[in-house]
Amino acid sequence: MLKLSVSLLLVATSVCLTGVLSTPAVAPSVLTEDAPKGRVVGGDLASVGQFPYSVGLITHSTSIFTGRCAGSLVSANYVLTAASCVQSATSAFAYIGGLRIDDQSEPGRERLLIERFTLHSSFVDGGEDFDVALGQLPRSVAFNDRIRPIRLPNRRQVQATFVGQQGTVFGWGRFGSGISNSAELRFGRAEIISNLACRINLPTNTIVDAHMCTDGALTSPCAGDNGAPLTIMDADGITTQVGVFSFNSVLGCESGRAAVYTRLSAYLDWIGQNSDVIIRDNY
């Protein structure tokens, strides 16, 4: 699941942020973060209410394949995730407010069938750019100590790199390459690095302005964590999501290489246009 590292790379590239690709509607039915202790290998177990915006996604396609990834609750009606997580999904369930994704009897959590996914129209299967998607819930969820949306960057932060800040990422993915997924929510922390450092660290990948990276020397998200939010403690002391986990090095999540995220500040207009999330102008 988690083995995190930060690297940000600022390569100039033009990004079209207005594209939309919607999947058909699916028939209904079928902030304070604690730092992990010491070196994180596989991530630390999250506690109840630690990440009230956490969303586990179980996806189904036309085949018998069932996928698992992560997302974040960004409003009472929408989940934010990676397009690579849901591109082949014909249906998906969102598990909100829980720690054990496979525990149907866990108290206090919501299990909702996603009504519709909206993928960025420029995302292509197997691509590394425009890896962002929104899932519309069938009804509004009620907020409480275990369920609460995460804040997104404001427009003043469009040019912010967040380099040097500690990022937190969580998910239900694998503990490492070739290891099974985690049954419980785990989290880790890593430093956000520059896109230049990320490009040097990942020479076979194209890191663009709309990416951001974390250093993978200590901990990193892994397979099954796609769509997981990367959060920071913002200047005003409020936890803010700045990225969506997209991909690791071809060498795997235990290679010590950087992990790459979709930089949300590049997609604020797209998110605002395709959801009910209100994008703030300032803090």
Short mmCIF file of C-alpha atoms in Angstrom, two decimals:
data_model
loop_
_atom_site.label_atom_id
_atom_site.label_comp_id
_atom_site.label_asym_id
_atom_site.label_seq_id
_atom_site.Cartn_x
_atom_site.Cartn_y
_atom_site.Cartn_z
CA MET A 1 0.00 0.00 0.00
CA LEU A 2 2.24 2.80 1.17
CA LYS A 3 5.91 3.39 0.59
CA LEU A 4 6.09 7.16 -0.01
CA SER A 5 8.46 9.72 -1.56
CA VAL A 6 8.12 13.22 -2.96
CA SER A 7 9.39 14.77 -6.22
CA LEU A 8 7.97 17.74 -8.11
CA LEU A 9 8.93 18.47 -11.69
CA LEU A 10 8.12 21.72 -13.48
CA VAL A 11 8.40 21.00 -17.20
CA ALA A 12 6.55 23.52 -19.34
CA THR A 13 3.64 21.96 -21.09
CA SER A 14 0.27 23.28 -22.13
CA VAL A 15 -2.62 21.57 -20.42
CA CYS A 16 -6.20 21.77 -21.60
CA LEU A 17 -8.30 21.78 -18.45
CA THR A 18 -11.80 21.98 -19.86
CA GLY A 19 -12.23 18.52 -21.35
CA VAL A 20 -14.87 16.18 -20.00
CA LEU A 21 -15.58 12.54 -20.66
CA SER A 22 -18.56 11.11 -18.80
CA THR A 23 -19.38 7.48 -18.33
CA PRO A 24 -23.03 6.42 -18.59
CA ALA A 25 -25.07 6.59 -15.45
CA VAL A 26 -24.97 3.33 -13.52
CA ALA A 27 -28.16 1.70 -12.37
CA PRO A 28 -28.52 2.21 -8.61
CA SER A 29 -27.76 -0.67 -6.23
CA VAL A 30 -26.13 -4.04 -8.24
CA LEU A 31 -8.43 17.10 10.37
CA THR A 32 -5.73 16.76 12.07
CA GLU A 33 -3.37 14.10 10.82
CA ASP A 34 -1.05 12.14 13.10
CA ALA A 35 2.44 11.50 11.75
CA PRO A 36 3.52 7.87 11.37
CA LYS A 37 6.14 6.61 13.78
CA GLY A 38 9.64 6.04 12.44
CA ARG A 39 10.36 4.46 9.11
CA VAL A 40 7.14 3.52 7.24
CA VAL A 41 7.14 0.25 5.34
CA GLY A 42 3.63 -0.51 4.16
CA GLY A 43 2.26 2.48 6.01
CA ASP A 44 0.84 2.93 9.50
CA LEU A 45 -2.70 1.98 10.43
CA ALA A 46 -5.11 4.91 10.41
CA SER A 47 -7.40 5.55 13.36
CA VAL A 48 -11.13 6.22 13.38
CA GLY A 49 -11.85 9.75 12.17
CA GLN A 50 -8.22 10.51 11.30
CA PHE A 51 -9.02 10.84 7.59
CA PRO A 52 -12.76 11.61 7.43
CA TYR A 53 -12.48 12.39 3.71
CA SER A 54 -11.09 8.94 2.83
CA VAL A 55 -12.96 6.97 0.17
CA GLY A 56 -12.29 3.38 -0.81
CA LEU A 57 -13.42 2.43 -4.32
CA ILE A 58 -14.27 -1.08 -5.46
CA THR A 59 -14.73 -1.07 -9.23
CA HIS A 60 -16.33 -3.64 -11.53
CA SER A 61 -15.97 -3.97 -15.28
CA THR A 62 -17.63 -6.06 -17.98
CA SER A 63 -15.20 -8.86 -17.19
CA ILE A 64 -15.01 -10.63 -13.85
CA PHE A 65 -12.21 -8.27 -12.85
CA THR A 66 -12.72 -6.30 -9.64
CA GLY A 67 -10.43 -3.37 -8.95
CA ARG A 68 -9.55 -1.47 -5.82
CA CYS A 69 -8.33 2.10 -5.50
CA ALA A 70 -8.86 5.22 -3.44
CA GLY A 71 -10.35 8.67 -3.58
CA SER A 72 -11.36 11.62 -1.46
CA LEU A 73 -14.66 13.17 -0.51
CA VAL A 74 -14.62 16.73 -1.86
CA SER A 75 -18.26 17.63 -1.21
CA ALA A 76 -21.43 15.98 0.03
CA ASN A 77 -22.07 14.76 -3.52
CA TYR A 78 -18.70 14.13 -5.18
CA VAL A 79 -15.64 11.92 -4.86
CA LEU A 80 -12.31 12.88 -6.45
CA THR A 81 -10.05 10.11 -7.79
CA ALA A 82 -7.73 9.18 -10.66
CA ALA A 83 -9.04 8.50 -14.16
CA SER A 84 -6.71 5.48 -14.28
CA CYS A 85 -8.66 4.05 -11.34
CA VAL A 86 -12.08 4.10 -12.98
CA GLN A 87 -11.44 4.19 -16.74
CA SER A 88 -12.73 0.63 -17.30
CA ALA A 89 -15.36 0.60 -14.58
CA THR A 90 -18.96 -0.17 -15.46
CA SER A 91 -19.90 0.31 -11.81
CA ALA A 92 -18.17 1.18 -8.57
CA PHE A 93 -18.99 1.31 -4.89
CA ALA A 94 -17.65 4.08 -2.68
CA TYR A 95 -16.87 3.23 0.95
CA ILE A 96 -16.86 6.46 2.94
CA GLY A 97 -15.93 6.94 6.59
CA GLY A 98 -14.56 3.47 7.21
CA LEU A 99 -11.19 1.89 7.88
CA ARG A 100 -11.76 -1.72 6.79
CA ILE A 101 -12.78 -1.73 3.16
CA ASP A 102 -13.89 -5.38 3.17
CA ASP A 103 -15.86 -5.23 6.43
CA GLN A 104 -19.51 -4.86 5.46
CA SER A 105 -20.55 -4.55 9.11
CA GLU A 106 -18.18 -1.75 10.10
CA PRO A 107 -20.25 0.86 11.96
CA GLY A 108 -20.45 4.48 10.85
CA ARG A 109 -19.51 4.07 7.21
CA GLU A 110 -21.46 4.69 4.02
CA ARG A 111 -21.51 2.28 1.08
CA LEU A 112 -22.85 4.00 -2.04
CA LEU A 113 -22.96 3.07 -5.70
CA ILE A 114 -21.34 5.80 -7.79
CA GLU A 115 -23.99 7.26 -10.10
CA ARG A 116 -21.63 8.65 -12.73
CA PHE A 117 -17.91 9.11 -13.34
CA THR A 118 -16.57 12.10 -15.22
CA LEU A 119 -13.06 11.59 -16.59
CA HIS A 120 -10.95 14.33 -18.09
CA SER A 121 -11.51 14.05 -21.84
CA SER A 122 -7.77 14.29 -22.58
CA PHE A 123 -6.92 11.25 -20.48
CA VAL A 124 -5.93 8.20 -22.52
CA ASP A 125 -5.61 4.60 -21.40
CA GLY A 126 -2.07 3.99 -20.25
CA GLY A 127 -1.22 7.69 -20.32
CA GLU A 128 0.39 9.67 -17.52
CA ASP A 129 -1.34 13.02 -18.03
CA PHE A 130 -4.83 14.34 -17.17
CA ASP A 131 -5.22 11.51 -14.63
CA VAL A 132 -8.18 12.93 -12.76
CA ALA A 133 -11.84 11.93 -12.40
CA LEU A 134 -14.94 12.80 -10.40
CA GLY A 135 -17.55 10.38 -9.13
CA GLN A 136 -21.06 11.63 -8.43
CA LEU A 137 -22.79 10.02 -5.46
CA PRO A 138 -26.45 8.96 -5.70
CA ARG A 139 -27.34 11.19 -2.77
CA SER A 140 -25.73 13.67 -0.43
CA VAL A 141 -23.85 12.21 2.51
CA ALA A 142 -24.30 13.64 5.99
CA PHE A 143 -21.18 14.99 7.65
CA ASN A 144 -20.05 13.83 11.09
CA ASP A 145 -16.83 12.98 12.95
CA ARG A 146 -16.09 10.15 10.51
CA ILE A 147 -17.30 11.71 7.25
CA ARG A 148 -16.21 15.17 6.16
CA PRO A 149 -14.91 16.62 2.86
CA ILE A 150 -11.31 17.66 2.26
CA ARG A 151 -10.40 21.17 1.21
CA LEU A 152 -8.81 21.77 -2.21
CA PRO A 153 -6.24 24.47 -3.12
CA ASN A 154 -7.37 28.03 -3.74
CA ARG A 155 -6.72 30.06 -6.86
CA ARG A 156 -3.83 31.92 -5.23
CA GLN A 157 -2.03 28.58 -5.01
CA VAL A 158 -2.09 27.81 -8.74
CA GLN A 159 1.62 28.61 -8.99
CA ALA A 160 2.56 27.07 -5.63
CA THR A 161 4.94 24.10 -5.84
CA PHE A 162 4.66 22.93 -2.19
CA VAL A 163 8.29 21.77 -2.49
CA GLY A 164 9.80 20.83 0.85
CA GLN A 165 6.46 20.36 2.58
CA GLN A 166 5.52 17.08 4.19
CA GLY A 167 2.74 15.31 2.33
CA THR A 168 0.44 12.61 3.66
CA VAL A 169 -1.06 9.87 1.52
CA PHE A 170 -3.25 6.89 2.42
CA GLY A 171 -4.99 3.95 0.84
CA TRP A 172 -5.86 0.28 0.88
CA GLY A 173 -3.27 -0.75 -1.70
CA ARG A 174 -0.39 -3.19 -1.51
CA PHE A 175 2.27 -3.18 1.22
CA GLY A 176 4.82 -3.60 -1.56
CA SER A 177 5.41 -5.08 -4.99
CA GLY A 178 3.90 -8.55 -5.25
CA ILE A 179 2.21 -8.28 -1.85
CA SER A 180 -1.56 -8.40 -1.39
CA ASN A 181 -3.69 -5.33 -0.71
CA SER A 182 -4.24 -4.03 2.79
CA ALA A 183 -7.59 -4.78 4.42
CA GLU A 184 -7.27 -1.66 6.58
CA LEU A 185 -6.59 1.97 5.77
CA ARG A 186 -2.90 2.83 6.05
CA PHE A 187 -1.03 6.10 5.68
CA GLY A 188 2.48 7.44 5.27
CA ARG A 189 4.29 10.75 4.95
CA ALA A 190 6.90 11.95 2.48
CA GLU A 191 8.49 15.18 1.37
CA ILE A 192 7.27 16.90 -1.77
CA ILE A 193 10.16 17.35 -4.19
CA SER A 194 10.60 19.61 -7.19
CA ASN A 195 9.53 18.50 -10.63
CA LEU A 196 13.14 18.86 -11.75
CA ALA A 197 14.28 16.43 -9.06
CA CYS A 198 11.40 14.15 -10.02
CA ARG A 199 12.39 14.16 -13.67
CA ILE A 200 15.95 13.20 -12.76
CA ASN A 201 14.64 10.49 -10.44
CA LEU A 202 12.28 9.09 -13.10
CA PRO A 203 14.16 9.48 -16.41
CA THR A 204 11.84 7.16 -18.35
CA ASN A 205 8.73 9.18 -17.46
CA THR A 206 7.62 12.58 -18.72
CA ILE A 207 6.96 14.81 -15.73
CA VAL A 208 5.01 17.95 -16.65
CA ASP A 209 3.77 21.05 -14.84
CA ALA A 210 0.49 19.32 -14.02
CA HIS A 211 2.35 16.63 -12.06
CA MET A 212 3.85 16.73 -8.59
CA CYS A 213 6.02 14.18 -6.82
CA THR A 214 7.01 12.90 -3.40
CA ASP A 215 10.32 11.38 -2.38
CA GLY A 216 10.04 7.59 -2.29
CA ALA A 217 13.06 6.80 -0.13
CA LEU A 218 11.03 6.04 3.00
CA THR A 219 7.46 5.38 1.98
CA SER A 220 5.35 5.37 -1.16
CA PRO A 221 1.84 4.64 -2.39
CA CYS A 222 1.63 1.39 -4.31
CA ALA A 223 -0.66 -0.61 -6.60
CA GLY A 224 -4.23 -0.25 -5.39
CA ASP A 225 -3.66 3.28 -4.10
CA ASN A 226 -4.41 5.04 -7.39
CA GLY A 227 -6.62 8.05 -6.77
CA ALA A 228 -5.46 8.48 -3.19
CA PRO A 229 -5.19 12.09 -2.04
CA LEU A 230 -1.89 13.78 -1.25
CA THR A 231 -2.51 16.30 1.52
CA ILE A 232 -0.50 18.97 3.31
CA MET A 233 -0.99 21.15 6.36
CA ASP A 234 -1.66 24.49 4.68
CA ALA A 235 -0.40 27.91 5.73
CA ASP A 236 -3.58 28.57 7.72
CA GLY A 237 -3.31 25.26 9.59
CA ILE A 238 -6.02 23.45 7.64
CA THR A 239 -5.42 20.14 5.87
CA THR A 240 -5.61 20.63 2.09
CA GLN A 241 -5.49 18.11 -0.74
CA VAL A 242 -2.93 19.11 -3.36
CA GLY A 243 -2.55 15.92 -5.41
CA VAL A 244 -4.09 12.65 -6.60
CA PHE A 245 -1.81 9.61 -6.74
CA SER A 246 -1.23 8.54 -10.35
CA PHE A 247 1.78 6.23 -10.82
CA ASN A 248 5.08 4.82 -9.54
CA SER A 249 8.37 4.09 -11.23
CA VAL A 250 8.44 1.06 -13.53
CA LEU A 251 10.82 -0.38 -10.92
CA GLY A 252 7.98 -0.58 -8.42
CA CYS A 253 6.86 1.13 -5.23
CA GLU A 254 9.71 -0.33 -3.16
CA SER A 255 12.45 0.97 -5.43
CA GLY A 256 12.92 4.20 -3.48
CA ARG A 257 11.91 6.17 -6.57
CA ALA A 258 9.55 9.12 -6.56
CA ALA A 259 5.77 8.72 -6.61
CA VAL A 260 3.85 10.89 -9.09
CA TYR A 261 0.56 12.69 -8.51
CA THR A 262 -1.84 14.78 -10.55
CA ARG A 263 -1.34 18.37 -9.36
CA LEU A 264 -4.80 19.62 -8.39
CA SER A 265 -3.98 23.31 -8.71
CA ALA A 266 -3.79 22.70 -12.48
CA TYR A 267 -7.34 21.33 -12.53
CA LEU A 268 -9.27 23.68 -10.27
CA ASP A 269 -11.40 25.06 -13.11
CA TRP A 270 -12.14 21.55 -14.39
CA ILE A 271 -13.19 20.39 -10.93
CA GLY A 272 -15.37 23.46 -10.42
CA GLN A 273 -17.04 23.03 -13.81
CA ASN A 274 -17.81 19.34 -13.31
CA SER A 275 -18.92 19.21 -9.68
CA ASP A 276 -20.55 21.31 -7.00
CA VAL A 277 -17.20 22.07 -5.37
CA ILE A 278 -16.71 25.80 -4.88
CA ILE A 279 -13.13 26.77 -5.70
CA ARG A 280 -11.88 29.39 -3.25
CA ASP A 281 -10.14 32.54 -4.44
CA ASN A 282 -8.09 32.87 -1.25
CA TYR A 283 -7.55 31.32 2.18
#
